PDB file of C-alpha atoms in Angstrom:
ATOM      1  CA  UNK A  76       3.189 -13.372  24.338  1.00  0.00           C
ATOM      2  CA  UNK A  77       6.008 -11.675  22.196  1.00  0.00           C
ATOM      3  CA  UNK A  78       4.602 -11.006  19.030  1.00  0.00           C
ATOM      4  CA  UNK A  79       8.259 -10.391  17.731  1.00  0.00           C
ATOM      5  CA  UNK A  80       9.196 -14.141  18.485  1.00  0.00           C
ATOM      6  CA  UNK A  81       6.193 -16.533  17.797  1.00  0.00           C
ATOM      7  CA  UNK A  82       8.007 -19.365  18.904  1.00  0.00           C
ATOM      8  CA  UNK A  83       8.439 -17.886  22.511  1.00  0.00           C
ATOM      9  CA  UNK A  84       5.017 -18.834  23.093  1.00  0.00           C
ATOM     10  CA  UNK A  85       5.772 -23.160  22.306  1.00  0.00           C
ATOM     11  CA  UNK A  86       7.980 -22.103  25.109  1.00  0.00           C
ATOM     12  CA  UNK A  87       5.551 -21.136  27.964  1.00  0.00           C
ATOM     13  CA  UNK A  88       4.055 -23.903  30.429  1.00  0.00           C
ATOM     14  CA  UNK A  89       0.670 -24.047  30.858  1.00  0.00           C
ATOM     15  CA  UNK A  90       0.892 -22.371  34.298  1.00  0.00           C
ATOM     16  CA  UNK A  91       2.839 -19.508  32.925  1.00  0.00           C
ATOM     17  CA  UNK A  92       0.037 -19.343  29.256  1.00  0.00           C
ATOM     18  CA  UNK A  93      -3.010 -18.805  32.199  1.00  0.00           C
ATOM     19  CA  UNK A  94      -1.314 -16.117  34.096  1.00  0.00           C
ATOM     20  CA  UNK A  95      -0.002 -14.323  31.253  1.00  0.00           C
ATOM     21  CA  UNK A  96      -3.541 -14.115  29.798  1.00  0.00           C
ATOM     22  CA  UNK A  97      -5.078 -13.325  33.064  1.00  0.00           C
ATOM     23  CA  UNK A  98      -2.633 -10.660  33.891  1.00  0.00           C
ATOM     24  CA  UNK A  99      -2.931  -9.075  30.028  1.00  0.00           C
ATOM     25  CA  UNK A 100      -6.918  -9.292  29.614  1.00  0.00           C
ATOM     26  CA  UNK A 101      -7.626  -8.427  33.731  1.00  0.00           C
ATOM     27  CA  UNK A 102      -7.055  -4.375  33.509  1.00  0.00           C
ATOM     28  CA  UNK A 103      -7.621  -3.707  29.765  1.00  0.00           C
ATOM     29  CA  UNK A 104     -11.407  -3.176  29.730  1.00  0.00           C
ATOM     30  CA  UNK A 105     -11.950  -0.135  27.461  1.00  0.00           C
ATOM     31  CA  UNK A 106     -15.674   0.439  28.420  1.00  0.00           C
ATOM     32  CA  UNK A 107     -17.155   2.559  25.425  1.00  0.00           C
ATOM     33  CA  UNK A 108     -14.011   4.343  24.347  1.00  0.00           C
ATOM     34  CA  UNK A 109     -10.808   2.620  22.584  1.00  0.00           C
ATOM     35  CA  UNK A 110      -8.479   3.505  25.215  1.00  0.00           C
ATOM     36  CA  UNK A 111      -7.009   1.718  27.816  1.00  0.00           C
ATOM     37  CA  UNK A 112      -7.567   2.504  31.156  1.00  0.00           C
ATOM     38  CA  UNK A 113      -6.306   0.543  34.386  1.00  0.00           C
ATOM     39  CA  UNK A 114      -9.169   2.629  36.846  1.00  0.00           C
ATOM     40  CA  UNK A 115     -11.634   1.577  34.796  1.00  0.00           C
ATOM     41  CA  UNK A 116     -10.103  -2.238  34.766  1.00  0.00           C
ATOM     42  CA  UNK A 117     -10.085  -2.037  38.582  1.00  0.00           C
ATOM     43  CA  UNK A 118     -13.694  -0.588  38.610  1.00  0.00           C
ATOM     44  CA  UNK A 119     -14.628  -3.505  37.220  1.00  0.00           C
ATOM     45  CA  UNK A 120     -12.329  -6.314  39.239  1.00  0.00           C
ATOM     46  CA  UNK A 121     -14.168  -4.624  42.567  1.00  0.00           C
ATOM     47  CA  UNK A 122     -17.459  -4.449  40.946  1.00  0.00           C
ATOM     48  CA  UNK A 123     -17.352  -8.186  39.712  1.00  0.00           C
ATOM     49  CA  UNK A 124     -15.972  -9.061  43.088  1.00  0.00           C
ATOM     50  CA  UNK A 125     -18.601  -7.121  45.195  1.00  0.00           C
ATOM     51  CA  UNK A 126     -21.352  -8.829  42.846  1.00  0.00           C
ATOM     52  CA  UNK A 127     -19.998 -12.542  43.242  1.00  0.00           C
ATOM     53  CA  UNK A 128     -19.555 -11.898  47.327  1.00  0.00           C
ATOM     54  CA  UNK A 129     -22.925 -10.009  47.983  1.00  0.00           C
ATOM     55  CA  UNK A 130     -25.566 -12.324  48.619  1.00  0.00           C
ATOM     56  CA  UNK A 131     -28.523 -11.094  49.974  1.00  0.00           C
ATOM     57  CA  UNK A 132     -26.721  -8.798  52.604  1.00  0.00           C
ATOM     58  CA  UNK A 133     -23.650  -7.415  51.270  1.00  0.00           C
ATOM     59  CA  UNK A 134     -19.671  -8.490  51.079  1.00  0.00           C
ATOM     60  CA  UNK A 135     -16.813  -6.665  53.252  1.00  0.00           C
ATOM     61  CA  UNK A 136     -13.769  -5.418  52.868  1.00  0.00           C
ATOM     62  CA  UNK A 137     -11.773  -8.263  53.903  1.00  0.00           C
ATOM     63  CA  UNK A 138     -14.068 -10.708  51.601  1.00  0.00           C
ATOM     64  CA  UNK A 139     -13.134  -8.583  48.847  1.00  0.00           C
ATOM     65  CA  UNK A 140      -9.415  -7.710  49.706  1.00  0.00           C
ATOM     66  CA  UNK A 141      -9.183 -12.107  49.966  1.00  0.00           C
ATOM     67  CA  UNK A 142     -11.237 -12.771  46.312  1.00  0.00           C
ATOM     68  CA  UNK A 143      -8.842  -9.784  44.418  1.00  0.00           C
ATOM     69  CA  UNK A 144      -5.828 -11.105  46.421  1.00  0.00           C
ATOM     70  CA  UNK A 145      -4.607  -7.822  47.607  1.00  0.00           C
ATOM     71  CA  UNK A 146      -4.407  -6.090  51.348  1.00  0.00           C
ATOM     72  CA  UNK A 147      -7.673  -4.714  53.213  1.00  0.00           C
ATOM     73  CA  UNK A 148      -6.049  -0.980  52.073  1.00  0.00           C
ATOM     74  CA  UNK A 149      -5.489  -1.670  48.762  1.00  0.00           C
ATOM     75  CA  UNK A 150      -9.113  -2.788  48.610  1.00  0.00           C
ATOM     76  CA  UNK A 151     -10.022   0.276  50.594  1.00  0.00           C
ATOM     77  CA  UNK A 152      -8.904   1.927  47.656  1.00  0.00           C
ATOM     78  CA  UNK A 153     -10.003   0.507  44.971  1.00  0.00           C
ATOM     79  CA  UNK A 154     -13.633   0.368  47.157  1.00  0.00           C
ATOM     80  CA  UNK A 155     -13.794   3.638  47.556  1.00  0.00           C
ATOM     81  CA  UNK A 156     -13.454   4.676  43.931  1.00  0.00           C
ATOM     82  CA  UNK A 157     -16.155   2.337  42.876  1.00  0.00           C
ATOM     83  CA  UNK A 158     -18.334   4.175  45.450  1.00  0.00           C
ATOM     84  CA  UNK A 159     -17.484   7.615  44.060  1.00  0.00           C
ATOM     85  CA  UNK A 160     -17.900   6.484  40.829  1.00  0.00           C
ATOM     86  CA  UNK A 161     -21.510   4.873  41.728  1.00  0.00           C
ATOM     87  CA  UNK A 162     -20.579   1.523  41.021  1.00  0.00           C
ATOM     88  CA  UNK A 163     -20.812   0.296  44.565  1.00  0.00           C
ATOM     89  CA  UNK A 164     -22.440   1.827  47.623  1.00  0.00           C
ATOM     90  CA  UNK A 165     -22.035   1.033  51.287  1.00  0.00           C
ATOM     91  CA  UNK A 166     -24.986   0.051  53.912  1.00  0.00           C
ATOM     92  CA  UNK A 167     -24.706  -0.392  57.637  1.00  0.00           C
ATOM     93  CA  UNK A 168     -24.297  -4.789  58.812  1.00  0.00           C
ATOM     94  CA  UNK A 169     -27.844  -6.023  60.138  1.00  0.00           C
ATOM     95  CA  UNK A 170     -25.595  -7.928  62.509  1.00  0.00           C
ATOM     96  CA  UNK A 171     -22.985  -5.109  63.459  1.00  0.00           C
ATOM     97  CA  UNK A 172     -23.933  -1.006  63.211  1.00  0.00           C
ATOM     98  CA  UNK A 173     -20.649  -0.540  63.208  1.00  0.00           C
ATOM     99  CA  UNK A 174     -19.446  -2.404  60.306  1.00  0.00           C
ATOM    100  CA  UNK A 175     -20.219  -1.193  56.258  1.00  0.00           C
ATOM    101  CA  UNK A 176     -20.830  -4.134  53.649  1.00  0.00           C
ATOM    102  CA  UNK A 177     -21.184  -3.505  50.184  1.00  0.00           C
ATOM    103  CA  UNK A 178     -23.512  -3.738  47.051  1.00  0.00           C
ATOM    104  CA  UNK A 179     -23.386  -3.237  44.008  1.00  0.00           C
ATOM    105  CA  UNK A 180     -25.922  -0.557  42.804  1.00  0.00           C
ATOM    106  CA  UNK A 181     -28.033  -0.472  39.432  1.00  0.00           C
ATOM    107  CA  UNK A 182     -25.177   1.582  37.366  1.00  0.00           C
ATOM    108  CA  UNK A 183     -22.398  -0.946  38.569  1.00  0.00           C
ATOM    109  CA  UNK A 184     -24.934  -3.262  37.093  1.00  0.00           C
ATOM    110  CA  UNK A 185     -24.900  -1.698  34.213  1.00  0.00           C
ATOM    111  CA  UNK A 186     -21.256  -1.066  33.930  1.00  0.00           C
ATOM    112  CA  UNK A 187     -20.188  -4.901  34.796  1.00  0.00           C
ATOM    113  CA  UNK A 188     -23.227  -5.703  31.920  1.00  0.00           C
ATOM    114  CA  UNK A 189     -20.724  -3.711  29.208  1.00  0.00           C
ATOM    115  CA  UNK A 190     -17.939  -5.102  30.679  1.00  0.00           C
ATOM    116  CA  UNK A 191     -19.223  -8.778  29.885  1.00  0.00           C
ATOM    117  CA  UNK A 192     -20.228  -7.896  26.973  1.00  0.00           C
ATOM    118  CA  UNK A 193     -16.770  -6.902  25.848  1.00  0.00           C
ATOM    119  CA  UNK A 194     -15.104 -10.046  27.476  1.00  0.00           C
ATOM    120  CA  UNK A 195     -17.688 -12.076  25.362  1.00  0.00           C
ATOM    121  CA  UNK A 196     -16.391 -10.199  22.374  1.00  0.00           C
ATOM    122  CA  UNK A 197     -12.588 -10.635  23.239  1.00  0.00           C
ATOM    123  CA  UNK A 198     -13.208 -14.176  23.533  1.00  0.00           C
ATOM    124  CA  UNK A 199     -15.076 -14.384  20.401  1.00  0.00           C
ATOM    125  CA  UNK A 200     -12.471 -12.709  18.426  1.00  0.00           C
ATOM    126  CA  UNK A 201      -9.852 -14.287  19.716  1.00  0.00           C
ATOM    127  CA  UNK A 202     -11.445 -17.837  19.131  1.00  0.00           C
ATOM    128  CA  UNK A 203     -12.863 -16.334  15.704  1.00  0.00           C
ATOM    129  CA  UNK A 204     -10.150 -18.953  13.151  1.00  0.00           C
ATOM    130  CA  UNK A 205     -11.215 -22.231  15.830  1.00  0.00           C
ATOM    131  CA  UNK A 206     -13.435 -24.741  14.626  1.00  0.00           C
ATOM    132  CA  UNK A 207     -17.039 -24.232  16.868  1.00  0.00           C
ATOM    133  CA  UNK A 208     -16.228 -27.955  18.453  1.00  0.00           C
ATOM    134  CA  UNK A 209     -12.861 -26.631  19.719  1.00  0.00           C
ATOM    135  CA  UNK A 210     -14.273 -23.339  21.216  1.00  0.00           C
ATOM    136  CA  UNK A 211     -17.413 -25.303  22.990  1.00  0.00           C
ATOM    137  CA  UNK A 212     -14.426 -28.060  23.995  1.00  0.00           C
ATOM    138  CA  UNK A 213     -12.212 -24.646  26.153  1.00  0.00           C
ATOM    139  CA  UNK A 214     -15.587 -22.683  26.850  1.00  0.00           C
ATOM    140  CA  UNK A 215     -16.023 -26.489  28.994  1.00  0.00           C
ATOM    141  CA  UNK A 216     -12.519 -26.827  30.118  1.00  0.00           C
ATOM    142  CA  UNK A 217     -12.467 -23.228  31.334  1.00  0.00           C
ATOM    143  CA  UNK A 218     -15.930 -23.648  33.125  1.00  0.00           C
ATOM    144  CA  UNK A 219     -14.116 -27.356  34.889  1.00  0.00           C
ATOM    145  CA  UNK A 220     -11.054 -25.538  35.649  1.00  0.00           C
ATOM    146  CA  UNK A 221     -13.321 -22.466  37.262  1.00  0.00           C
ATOM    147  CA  UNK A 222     -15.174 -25.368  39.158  1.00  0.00           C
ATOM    148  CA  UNK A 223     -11.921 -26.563  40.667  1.00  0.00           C
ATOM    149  CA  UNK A 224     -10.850 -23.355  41.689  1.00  0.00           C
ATOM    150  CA  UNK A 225     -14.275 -22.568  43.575  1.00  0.00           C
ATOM    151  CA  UNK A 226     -13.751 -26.082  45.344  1.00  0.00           C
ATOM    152  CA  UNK A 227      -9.822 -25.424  46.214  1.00  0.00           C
ATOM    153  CA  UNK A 228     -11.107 -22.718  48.184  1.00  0.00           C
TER     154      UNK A 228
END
């Protein structure tokens, strides 16, 4: 929201307020350092998606290019890195040779256990001034508006 113009956020729908955070807070994942850095943001999107997907045998390509909302490549790409970067690792389908899936491996693990950590800490300093009854009240309403989402799909 502009911080030059505090009004300009009265003037934002609620629609508008959601993506705006999303689309800030998504990519800005720091890990240990101070600086911002989108790779790292997208190392976690494809981790977090990989680990939500997996189950017991592994997501694809196309379940994870459909939960970031992107095309197969661009989740090709973003895939691959995550694999380099020993976040992720491929394995053969039990049901097709042919086909990879994905999992996530013990230092993806690791690396999406930092990254909650420091969403936990954005939230909590962001909802530092609120009275503990109106954080629990949004920690709920988030939660209900993340169970409508799972049962839009």
């Amino acid at each position: 929201m502009n911080s030059s113009n505090p009004r300009a956020a009265e003037r934002v729908t609620p629609g508008q307020a959601l993506f705006r955070v999303v689309r800030y807070w998504s990519r800005r994942w720091t890990g240990a350092g101070h600086t911002v850095d989108a790779e790292r943001g997208r190392d976690v999107m494809v981790t977090e998606a990989v680990a939500t997907l997996q189950g017991d045998s592994g997501a694809t390509v196309n379940q994870i290019a459909d939960e970031l909302g992107i095309d197969q490549s661009g989740a090709s790409r973003f895939i691959s890195q995550a694999v380099e970067r020993g976040y992720l690792r491929k394995v053969a389908s039990p049901s097709d040779a042919r086909q990879r899936l994905l999992l996530v491996t013990a230092e993806g693990a690791k690396m999406l256990d930092s990254a909650h950590q420091w969403q936990e800490s954005i939230f909590a300093e962001l909802t530092a001034g609120w009275p503990a009854d109106d954080v629990r009240r949004f920690d709920d309403y988030l939660r209900r508006f993340l169970r409508a989402q799972d049962e839009r799909r």
